Amino acid sequence: KSSFIQNSFNKAYPTMKFLLLRFCLRKYFRVRSPPVKQNSIIYTESIFLLKFNLYSCHRQQIIL
């Protein structure tokens, strides 16, 4: 089961890293960004961060 989690993490990690970087950049430049569909974007990215925290529990097995 841990190998399945590791394989799925390694496949999803580049997209997750990109989304996390985009999320941090959006939080940094929040003053400039227009509030268009901001609630839905924050909602989807909070779900992503929740899943990312679940995956990071297995950090010992995964070389980031």
mmCIF file with all atom_site columns, N, CA and C in Angstrom:
data_model
loop_
_atom_site.group_PDB
_atom_site.id
_atom_site.type_symbol
_atom_site.label_atom_id
_atom_site.label_alt_id
_atom_site.label_comp_id
_atom_site.label_asym_id
_atom_site.label_entity_id
_atom_site.label_seq_id
_atom_site.pdbx_PDB_ins_code
_atom_site.Cartn_x
_atom_site.Cartn_y
_atom_site.Cartn_z
_atom_site.occupancy
_atom_site.B_iso_or_equiv
_atom_site.pdbx_formal_charge
_atom_site.auth_seq_id
_atom_site.auth_comp_id
_atom_site.auth_asym_id
_atom_site.auth_atom_id
_atom_site.pdbx_PDB_model_num
ATOM 1   N N  . LYS A 1 1  ? 0.833   -1.202 0.000   1.00 0.00 ? 1  LYS A N  1
ATOM 2   C CA . LYS A 1 1  ? 0.000   0.000  0.000   1.00 0.00 ? 1  LYS A CA 1
ATOM 3   C C  . LYS A 1 1  ? 0.874   1.263  0.000   1.00 0.00 ? 1  LYS A C  1
ATOM 4   N N  . SER A 1 2  ? 1.984   1.204  0.712   1.00 0.00 ? 2  SER A N  1
ATOM 5   C CA . SER A 1 2  ? 2.850   2.383  0.734   1.00 0.00 ? 2  SER A CA 1
ATOM 6   C C  . SER A 1 2  ? 3.490   2.628  -0.628  1.00 0.00 ? 2  SER A C  1
ATOM 7   N N  . SER A 1 3  ? 3.789   1.537  -1.367  1.00 0.00 ? 3  SER A N  1
ATOM 8   C CA . SER A 1 3  ? 4.364   1.724  -2.701  1.00 0.00 ? 3  SER A CA 1
ATOM 9   C C  . SER A 1 3  ? 3.342   2.345  -3.654  1.00 0.00 ? 3  SER A C  1
ATOM 10  N N  . PHE A 1 4  ? 2.069   1.988  -3.502  1.00 0.00 ? 4  PHE A N  1
ATOM 11  C CA . PHE A 1 4  ? 1.022   2.606  -4.318  1.00 0.00 ? 4  PHE A CA 1
ATOM 12  C C  . PHE A 1 4  ? 0.909   4.096  -4.012  1.00 0.00 ? 4  PHE A C  1
ATOM 13  N N  . ILE A 1 5  ? 0.948   4.438  -2.728  1.00 0.00 ? 5  ILE A N  1
ATOM 14  C CA . ILE A 1 5  ? 0.901   5.851  -2.331  1.00 0.00 ? 5  ILE A CA 1
ATOM 15  C C  . ILE A 1 5  ? 2.114   6.587  -2.887  1.00 0.00 ? 5  ILE A C  1
ATOM 16  N N  . GLN A 1 6  ? 3.280   5.926  -2.817  1.00 0.00 ? 6  GLN A N  1
ATOM 17  C CA . GLN A 1 6  ? 4.502   6.563  -3.305  1.00 0.00 ? 6  GLN A CA 1
ATOM 18  C C  . GLN A 1 6  ? 4.460   6.777  -4.812  1.00 0.00 ? 6  GLN A C  1
ATOM 19  N N  . ASN A 1 7  ? 3.951   5.787  -5.550  1.00 0.00 ? 7  ASN A N  1
ATOM 20  C CA . ASN A 1 7  ? 3.868   5.923  -6.999  1.00 0.00 ? 7  ASN A CA 1
ATOM 21  C C  . ASN A 1 7  ? 2.899   7.029  -7.403  1.00 0.00 ? 7  ASN A C  1
ATOM 22  N N  . SER A 1 8  ? 1.751   7.069  -6.760  1.00 0.00 ? 8  SER A N  1
ATOM 23  C CA . SER A 1 8  ? 0.773   8.104  -7.092  1.00 0.00 ? 8  SER A CA 1
ATOM 24  C C  . SER A 1 8  ? 1.291   9.478  -6.698  1.00 0.00 ? 8  SER A C  1
ATOM 25  N N  . PHE A 1 9  ? 2.035   9.548  -5.594  1.00 0.00 ? 9  PHE A N  1
ATOM 26  C CA . PHE A 1 9  ? 2.616   10.830 -5.194  1.00 0.00 ? 9  PHE A CA 1
ATOM 27  C C  . PHE A 1 9  ? 3.653   11.291 -6.206  1.00 0.00 ? 9  PHE A C  1
ATOM 28  N N  . ASN A 1 10 ? 4.514   10.375 -6.640  1.00 0.00 ? 10 ASN A N  1
ATOM 29  C CA . ASN A 1 10 ? 5.560   10.753 -7.591  1.00 0.00 ? 10 ASN A CA 1
ATOM 30  C C  . ASN A 1 10 ? 4.973   11.186 -8.927  1.00 0.00 ? 10 ASN A C  1
ATOM 31  N N  . LYS A 1 11 ? 3.838   10.596 -9.321  1.00 0.00 ? 11 LYS A N  1
ATOM 32  C CA . LYS A 1 11 ? 3.176   11.037 -10.549 1.00 0.00 ? 11 LYS A CA 1
ATOM 33  C C  . LYS A 1 11 ? 2.540   12.411 -10.363 1.00 0.00 ? 11 LYS A C  1
ATOM 34  N N  . ALA A 1 12 ? 1.941   12.638 -9.204  1.00 0.00 ? 12 ALA A N  1
ATOM 35  C CA . ALA A 1 12 ? 1.190   13.878 -8.988  1.00 0.00 ? 12 ALA A CA 1
ATOM 36  C C  . ALA A 1 12 ? 2.057   15.007 -8.462  1.00 0.00 ? 12 ALA A C  1
ATOM 37  N N  . TYR A 1 13 ? 3.304   14.722 -8.079  1.00 0.00 ? 13 TYR A N  1
ATOM 38  C CA . TYR A 1 13 ? 4.092   15.743 -7.374  1.00 0.00 ? 13 TYR A CA 1
ATOM 39  C C  . TYR A 1 13 ? 4.410   16.972 -8.216  1.00 0.00 ? 13 TYR A C  1
ATOM 40  N N  . PRO A 1 14 ? 4.801   16.846 -9.512  1.00 0.00 ? 14 PRO A N  1
ATOM 41  C CA . PRO A 1 14 ? 5.090   18.073 -10.276 1.00 0.00 ? 14 PRO A CA 1
ATOM 42  C C  . PRO A 1 14 ? 3.901   19.018 -10.369 1.00 0.00 ? 14 PRO A C  1
ATOM 43  N N  . THR A 1 15 ? 2.703   18.476 -10.602 1.00 0.00 ? 15 THR A N  1
ATOM 44  C CA . THR A 1 15 ? 1.508   19.328 -10.644 1.00 0.00 ? 15 THR A CA 1
ATOM 45  C C  . THR A 1 15 ? 1.237   19.938 -9.282  1.00 0.00 ? 15 THR A C  1
ATOM 46  N N  . MET A 1 16 ? 1.416   19.154 -8.226  1.00 0.00 ? 16 MET A N  1
ATOM 47  C CA . MET A 1 16 ? 1.174   19.660 -6.886  1.00 0.00 ? 16 MET A CA 1
ATOM 48  C C  . MET A 1 16 ? 2.170   20.752 -6.534  1.00 0.00 ? 16 MET A C  1
ATOM 49  N N  . LYS A 1 17 ? 3.424   20.565 -6.944  1.00 0.00 ? 17 LYS A N  1
ATOM 50  C CA . LYS A 1 17 ? 4.434   21.585 -6.676  1.00 0.00 ? 17 LYS A CA 1
ATOM 51  C C  . LYS A 1 17 ? 4.100   22.866 -7.420  1.00 0.00 ? 17 LYS A C  1
ATOM 52  N N  . PHE A 1 18 ? 3.634   22.720 -8.672  1.00 0.00 ? 18 PHE A N  1
ATOM 53  C CA . PHE A 1 18 ? 3.236   23.888 -9.456  1.00 0.00 ? 18 PHE A CA 1
ATOM 54  C C  . PHE A 1 18 ? 2.056   24.604 -8.809  1.00 0.00 ? 18 PHE A C  1
ATOM 55  N N  . LEU A 1 19 ? 1.067   23.835 -8.352  1.00 0.00 ? 19 LEU A N  1
ATOM 56  C CA . LEU A 1 19 ? -0.110  24.446 -7.735  1.00 0.00 ? 19 LEU A CA 1
ATOM 57  C C  . LEU A 1 19 ? 0.247   25.123 -6.425  1.00 0.00 ? 19 LEU A C  1
ATOM 58  N N  . LEU A 1 20 ? 1.148   24.509 -5.657  1.00 0.00 ? 20 LEU A N  1
ATOM 59  C CA . LEU A 1 20 ? 1.563   25.110 -4.393  1.00 0.00 ? 20 LEU A CA 1
ATOM 60  C C  . LEU A 1 20 ? 2.326   26.400 -4.637  1.00 0.00 ? 20 LEU A C  1
ATOM 61  N N  . LEU A 1 21 ? 3.186   26.396 -5.659  1.00 0.00 ? 21 LEU A N  1
ATOM 62  C CA . LEU A 1 21 ? 3.915   27.614 -6.014  1.00 0.00 ? 21 LEU A CA 1
ATOM 63  C C  . LEU A 1 21 ? 2.956   28.703 -6.470  1.00 0.00 ? 21 LEU A C  1
ATOM 64  N N  . ARG A 1 22 ? 1.968   28.313 -7.287  1.00 0.00 ? 22 ARG A N  1
ATOM 65  C CA . ARG A 1 22 ? 0.977   29.281 -7.756  1.00 0.00 ? 22 ARG A CA 1
ATOM 66  C C  . ARG A 1 22 ? 0.158   29.833 -6.597  1.00 0.00 ? 22 ARG A C  1
ATOM 67  N N  . PHE A 1 23 ? -0.158  28.934 -5.638  1.00 0.00 ? 23 PHE A N  1
ATOM 68  C CA . PHE A 1 23 ? -0.922  29.363 -4.470  1.00 0.00 ? 23 PHE A CA 1
ATOM 69  C C  . PHE A 1 23 ? -0.128  30.374 -3.648  1.00 0.00 ? 23 PHE A C  1
ATOM 70  N N  . CYS A 1 24 ? 1.168   30.105 -3.437  1.00 0.00 ? 24 CYS A N  1
ATOM 71  C CA . CYS A 1 24 ? 2.002   31.027 -2.669  1.00 0.00 ? 24 CYS A CA 1
ATOM 72  C C  . CYS A 1 24 ? 2.167   32.349 -3.400  1.00 0.00 ? 24 CYS A C  1
ATOM 73  N N  . LEU A 1 25 ? 2.324   32.286 -4.707  1.00 0.00 ? 25 LEU A N  1
ATOM 74  C CA . LEU A 1 25 ? 2.455   33.518 -5.480  1.00 0.00 ? 25 LEU A CA 1
ATOM 75  C C  . LEU A 1 25 ? 1.172   34.333 -5.439  1.00 0.00 ? 25 LEU A C  1
ATOM 76  N N  . ARG A 1 26 ? 0.031   33.641 -5.473  1.00 0.00 ? 26 ARG A N  1
ATOM 77  C CA . ARG A 1 26 ? -1.231  34.364 -5.407  1.00 0.00 ? 26 ARG A CA 1
ATOM 78  C C  . ARG A 1 26 ? -1.419  35.008 -4.037  1.00 0.00 ? 26 ARG A C  1
ATOM 79  N N  . LYS A 1 27 ? -1.002  34.307 -2.977  1.00 0.00 ? 27 LYS A N  1
ATOM 80  C CA . LYS A 1 27 ? -1.106  34.914 -1.653  1.00 0.00 ? 27 LYS A CA 1
ATOM 81  C C  . LYS A 1 27 ? -0.170  36.112 -1.532  1.00 0.00 ? 27 LYS A C  1
ATOM 82  N N  . TYR A 1 28 ? 0.980   36.038 -2.213  1.00 0.00 ? 28 TYR A N  1
ATOM 83  C CA . TYR A 1 28 ? 1.956   37.127 -2.127  1.00 0.00 ? 28 TYR A CA 1
ATOM 84  C C  . TYR A 1 28 ? 1.489   38.350 -2.902  1.00 0.00 ? 28 TYR A C  1
ATOM 85  N N  . PHE A 1 29 ? 0.908   38.112 -4.081  1.00 0.00 ? 29 PHE A N  1
ATOM 86  C CA . PHE A 1 29 ? 0.436   39.213 -4.918  1.00 0.00 ? 29 PHE A CA 1
ATOM 87  C C  . PHE A 1 29 ? -1.078  39.370 -4.831  1.00 0.00 ? 29 PHE A C  1
ATOM 88  N N  . ARG A 1 30 ? -1.630  39.135 -3.636  1.00 0.00 ? 30 ARG A N  1
ATOM 89  C CA . ARG A 1 30 ? -3.087  39.154 -3.499  1.00 0.00 ? 30 ARG A CA 1
ATOM 90  C C  . ARG A 1 30 ? -3.656  40.556 -3.689  1.00 0.00 ? 30 ARG A C  1
ATOM 91  N N  . VAL A 1 31 ? -2.867  41.588 -3.384  1.00 0.00 ? 31 VAL A N  1
ATOM 92  C CA . VAL A 1 31 ? -3.364  42.953 -3.498  1.00 0.00 ? 31 VAL A CA 1
ATOM 93  C C  . VAL A 1 31 ? -3.605  43.321 -4.960  1.00 0.00 ? 31 VAL A C  1
ATOM 94  N N  . ARG A 1 32 ? -2.754  42.820 -5.851  1.00 0.00 ? 32 ARG A N  1
ATOM 95  C CA . ARG A 1 32 ? -2.880  43.169 -7.259  1.00 0.00 ? 32 ARG A CA 1
ATOM 96  C C  . ARG A 1 32 ? -3.979  42.384 -7.965  1.00 0.00 ? 32 ARG A C  1
ATOM 97  N N  . SER A 1 33 ? -4.212  41.155 -7.515  1.00 0.00 ? 33 SER A N  1
ATOM 98  C CA . SER A 1 33 ? -5.107  40.280 -8.273  1.00 0.00 ? 33 SER A CA 1
ATOM 99  C C  . SER A 1 33 ? -6.563  40.708 -8.107  1.00 0.00 ? 33 SER A C  1
ATOM 100 N N  . PRO A 1 34 ? -7.343  40.712 -9.182  1.00 0.00 ? 34 PRO A N  1
ATOM 101 C CA . PRO A 1 34 ? -8.762  41.059 -9.085  1.00 0.00 ? 34 PRO A CA 1
ATOM 102 C C  . PRO A 1 34 ? -9.556  39.930 -8.429  1.00 0.00 ? 34 PRO A C  1
ATOM 103 N N  . PRO A 1 35 ? -10.571 40.258 -7.650  1.00 0.00 ? 35 PRO A N  1
ATOM 104 C CA . PRO A 1 35 ? -11.330 39.224 -6.930  1.00 0.00 ? 35 PRO A CA 1
ATOM 105 C C  . PRO A 1 35 ? -12.376 38.536 -7.801  1.00 0.00 ? 35 PRO A C  1
ATOM 106 N N  . VAL A 1 36 ? -11.955 38.002 -8.927  1.00 0.00 ? 36 VAL A N  1
ATOM 107 C CA . VAL A 1 36 ? -12.855 37.301 -9.834  1.00 0.00 ? 36 VAL A CA 1
ATOM 108 C C  . VAL A 1 36 ? -12.756 35.811 -9.559  1.00 0.00 ? 36 VAL A C  1
ATOM 109 N N  . LYS A 1 37 ? -13.869 35.211 -9.158  1.00 0.00 ? 37 LYS A N  1
ATOM 110 C CA . LYS A 1 37 ? -13.931 33.788 -8.832  1.00 0.00 ? 37 LYS A CA 1
ATOM 111 C C  . LYS A 1 37 ? -12.901 33.396 -7.763  1.00 0.00 ? 37 LYS A C  1
ATOM 112 N N  . GLN A 1 38 ? -12.632 34.318 -6.864  1.00 0.00 ? 38 GLN A N  1
ATOM 113 C CA . GLN A 1 38 ? -11.581 34.064 -5.874  1.00 0.00 ? 38 GLN A CA 1
ATOM 114 C C  . GLN A 1 38 ? -11.992 32.982 -4.881  1.00 0.00 ? 38 GLN A C  1
ATOM 115 N N  . ASN A 1 39 ? -13.287 32.962 -4.525  1.00 0.00 ? 39 ASN A N  1
ATOM 116 C CA . ASN A 1 39 ? -13.740 31.988 -3.531  1.00 0.00 ? 39 ASN A CA 1
ATOM 117 C C  . ASN A 1 39 ? -13.592 30.560 -4.034  1.00 0.00 ? 39 ASN A C  1
ATOM 118 N N  . SER A 1 40 ? -13.954 30.322 -5.295  1.00 0.00 ? 40 SER A N  1
ATOM 119 C CA . SER A 1 40 ? -13.839 28.969 -5.834  1.00 0.00 ? 40 SER A CA 1
ATOM 120 C C  . SER A 1 40 ? -12.381 28.554 -5.960  1.00 0.00 ? 40 SER A C  1
ATOM 121 N N  . ILE A 1 41 ? -11.514 29.499 -6.336  1.00 0.00 ? 41 ILE A N  1
ATOM 122 C CA . ILE A 1 41 ? -10.084 29.194 -6.445  1.00 0.00 ? 41 ILE A CA 1
ATOM 123 C C  . ILE A 1 41 ? -9.517  28.857 -5.072  1.00 0.00 ? 41 ILE A C  1
ATOM 124 N N  . ILE A 1 42 ? -9.863  29.649 -4.060  1.00 0.00 ? 42 ILE A N  1
ATOM 125 C CA . ILE A 1 42 ? -9.388  29.372 -2.703  1.00 0.00 ? 42 ILE A CA 1
ATOM 126 C C  . ILE A 1 42 ? -9.933  28.034 -2.218  1.00 0.00 ? 42 ILE A C  1
ATOM 127 N N  . TYR A 1 43 ? -11.166 27.713 -2.579  1.00 0.00 ? 43 TYR A N  1
ATOM 128 C CA . TYR A 1 43 ? -11.765 26.449 -2.145  1.00 0.00 ? 43 TYR A CA 1
ATOM 129 C C  . TYR A 1 43 ? -11.036 25.252 -2.743  1.00 0.00 ? 43 TYR A C  1
ATOM 130 N N  . THR A 1 44 ? -10.798 25.279 -4.056  1.00 0.00 ? 44 THR A N  1
ATOM 131 C CA . THR A 1 44 ? -10.110 24.152 -4.690  1.00 0.00 ? 44 THR A CA 1
ATOM 132 C C  . THR A 1 44 ? -8.687  24.029 -4.183  1.00 0.00 ? 44 THR A C  1
ATOM 133 N N  . GLU A 1 45 ? -8.016  25.158 -3.959  1.00 0.00 ? 45 GLU A N  1
ATOM 134 C CA . GLU A 1 45 ? -6.632  25.066 -3.516  1.00 0.00 ? 45 GLU A CA 1
ATOM 135 C C  . GLU A 1 45 ? -6.529  24.690 -2.048  1.00 0.00 ? 45 GLU A C  1
ATOM 136 N N  . SER A 1 46 ? -7.546  24.995 -1.244  1.00 0.00 ? 46 SER A N  1
ATOM 137 C CA . SER A 1 46 ? -7.523  24.499 0.134   1.00 0.00 ? 46 SER A CA 1
ATOM 138 C C  . SER A 1 46 ? -7.729  22.992 0.168   1.00 0.00 ? 46 SER A C  1
ATOM 139 N N  . ILE A 1 47 ? -8.571  22.466 -0.740  1.00 0.00 ? 47 ILE A N  1
ATOM 140 C CA . ILE A 1 47 ? -8.701  21.006 -0.863  1.00 0.00 ? 47 ILE A CA 1
ATOM 141 C C  . ILE A 1 47 ? -7.370  20.393 -1.283  1.00 0.00 ? 47 ILE A C  1
ATOM 142 N N  . PHE A 1 48 ? -6.687  21.058 -2.224  1.00 0.00 ? 48 PHE A N  1
ATOM 143 C CA . PHE A 1 48 ? -5.377  20.569 -2.657  1.00 0.00 ? 48 PHE A CA 1
ATOM 144 C C  . PHE A 1 48 ? -4.387  20.574 -1.503  1.00 0.00 ? 48 PHE A C  1
ATOM 145 N N  . LEU A 1 49 ? -4.394  21.638 -0.691  1.00 0.00 ? 49 LEU A N  1
ATOM 146 C CA . LEU A 1 49 ? -3.459  21.696 0.430   1.00 0.00 ? 49 LEU A CA 1
ATOM 147 C C  . LEU A 1 49 ? -3.777  20.630 1.463   1.00 0.00 ? 49 LEU A C  1
ATOM 148 N N  . LEU A 1 50 ? -5.053  20.316 1.642   1.00 0.00 ? 50 LEU A N  1
ATOM 149 C CA . LEU A 1 50 ? -5.431  19.235 2.548   1.00 0.00 ? 50 LEU A CA 1
ATOM 150 C C  . LEU A 1 50 ? -4.886  17.901 2.053   1.00 0.00 ? 50 LEU A C  1
ATOM 151 N N  . LYS A 1 51 ? -5.034  17.628 0.753   1.00 0.00 ? 51 LYS A N  1
ATOM 152 C CA . LYS A 1 51 ? -4.490  16.397 0.187   1.00 0.00 ? 51 LYS A CA 1
ATOM 153 C C  . LYS A 1 51 ? -2.970  16.389 0.260   1.00 0.00 ? 51 LYS A C  1
ATOM 154 N N  . PHE A 1 52 ? -2.356  17.557 0.053   1.00 0.00 ? 52 PHE A N  1
ATOM 155 C CA . PHE A 1 52 ? -0.900  17.648 0.130   1.00 0.00 ? 52 PHE A CA 1
ATOM 156 C C  . PHE A 1 52 ? -0.421  17.330 1.542   1.00 0.00 ? 52 PHE A C  1
ATOM 157 N N  . ASN A 1 53 ? -1.154  17.783 2.563   1.00 0.00 ? 53 ASN A N  1
ATOM 158 C CA . ASN A 1 53 ? -0.789  17.455 3.938   1.00 0.00 ? 53 ASN A CA 1
ATOM 159 C C  . ASN A 1 53 ? -0.939  15.966 4.213   1.00 0.00 ? 53 ASN A C  1
ATOM 160 N N  . LEU A 1 54 ? -1.946  15.338 3.625   1.00 0.00 ? 54 LEU A N  1
ATOM 161 C CA . LEU A 1 54 ? -2.099  13.894 3.769   1.00 0.00 ? 54 LEU A CA 1
ATOM 162 C C  . LEU A 1 54 ? -0.933  13.154 3.131   1.00 0.00 ? 54 LEU A C  1
ATOM 163 N N  . TYR A 1 55 ? -0.502  13.615 1.948   1.00 0.00 ? 55 TYR A N  1
ATOM 164 C CA . TYR A 1 55 ? 0.625   12.969 1.287   1.00 0.00 ? 55 TYR A CA 1
ATOM 165 C C  . TYR A 1 55 ? 1.926   13.200 2.051   1.00 0.00 ? 55 TYR A C  1
ATOM 166 N N  . SER A 1 56 ? 2.075   14.362 2.681   1.00 0.00 ? 56 SER A N  1
ATOM 167 C CA . SER A 1 56 ? 3.337   14.672 3.342   1.00 0.00 ? 56 SER A CA 1
ATOM 168 C C  . SER A 1 56 ? 3.532   13.866 4.616   1.00 0.00 ? 56 SER A C  1
ATOM 169 N N  . CYS A 1 57 ? 2.502   13.134 5.056   1.00 0.00 ? 57 CYS A N  1
ATOM 170 C CA . CYS A 1 57 ? 2.681   12.203 6.171   1.00 0.00 ? 57 CYS A CA 1
ATOM 171 C C  . CYS A 1 57 ? 3.629   11.070 5.792   1.00 0.00 ? 57 CYS A C  1
ATOM 172 N N  . HIS A 1 58 ? 3.720   10.776 4.493   1.00 0.00 ? 58 HIS A N  1
ATOM 173 C CA . HIS A 1 58 ? 4.567   9.682  4.014   1.00 0.00 ? 58 HIS A CA 1
ATOM 174 C C  . HIS A 1 58 ? 5.906   10.213 3.508   1.00 0.00 ? 58 HIS A C  1
ATOM 175 N N  . ARG A 1 59 ? 6.367   11.318 4.091   1.00 0.00 ? 59 ARG A N  1
ATOM 176 C CA . ARG A 1 59 ? 7.559   11.988 3.583   1.00 0.00 ? 59 ARG A CA 1
ATOM 177 C C  . ARG A 1 59 ? 8.826   11.154 3.785   1.00 0.00 ? 59 ARG A C  1
ATOM 178 N N  . GLN A 1 60 ? 8.814   10.257 4.777   1.00 0.00 ? 60 GLN A N  1
ATOM 179 C CA . GLN A 1 60 ? 10.001  9.451  5.023   1.00 0.00 ? 60 GLN A CA 1
ATOM 180 C C  . GLN A 1 60 ? 10.289  8.529  3.842   1.00 0.00 ? 60 GLN A C  1
ATOM 181 N N  . GLN A 1 61 ? 9.244   8.059  3.171   1.00 0.00 ? 61 GLN A N  1
ATOM 182 C CA . GLN A 1 61 ? 9.406   7.104  2.080   1.00 0.00 ? 61 GLN A CA 1
ATOM 183 C C  . GLN A 1 61 ? 9.651   7.804  0.744   1.00 0.00 ? 61 GLN A C  1
ATOM 184 N N  . ILE A 1 62 ? 9.400   9.105  0.687   1.00 0.00 ? 62 ILE A N  1
ATOM 185 C CA . ILE A 1 62 ? 9.427   9.810  -0.591  1.00 0.00 ? 62 ILE A CA 1
ATOM 186 C C  . ILE A 1 62 ? 10.570  10.816 -0.579  1.00 0.00 ? 62 ILE A C  1
ATOM 187 N N  . ILE A 1 63 ? 11.397  10.769 -1.613  1.00 0.00 ? 63 ILE A N  1
ATOM 188 C CA . ILE A 1 63 ? 12.439  11.782 -1.780  1.00 0.00 ? 63 ILE A CA 1
ATOM 189 C C  . ILE A 1 63 ? 11.831  12.941 -2.554  1.00 0.00 ? 63 ILE A C  1
ATOM 190 N N  . LEU A 1 64 ? 11.708  14.090 -1.893  1.00 0.00 ? 64 LEU A N  1
ATOM 191 C CA . LEU A 1 64 ? 11.023  15.211 -2.543  1.00 0.00 ? 64 LEU A CA 1
ATOM 192 C C  . LEU A 1 64 ? 11.970  15.902 -3.516  1.00 0.00 ? 64 LEU A C  1
#
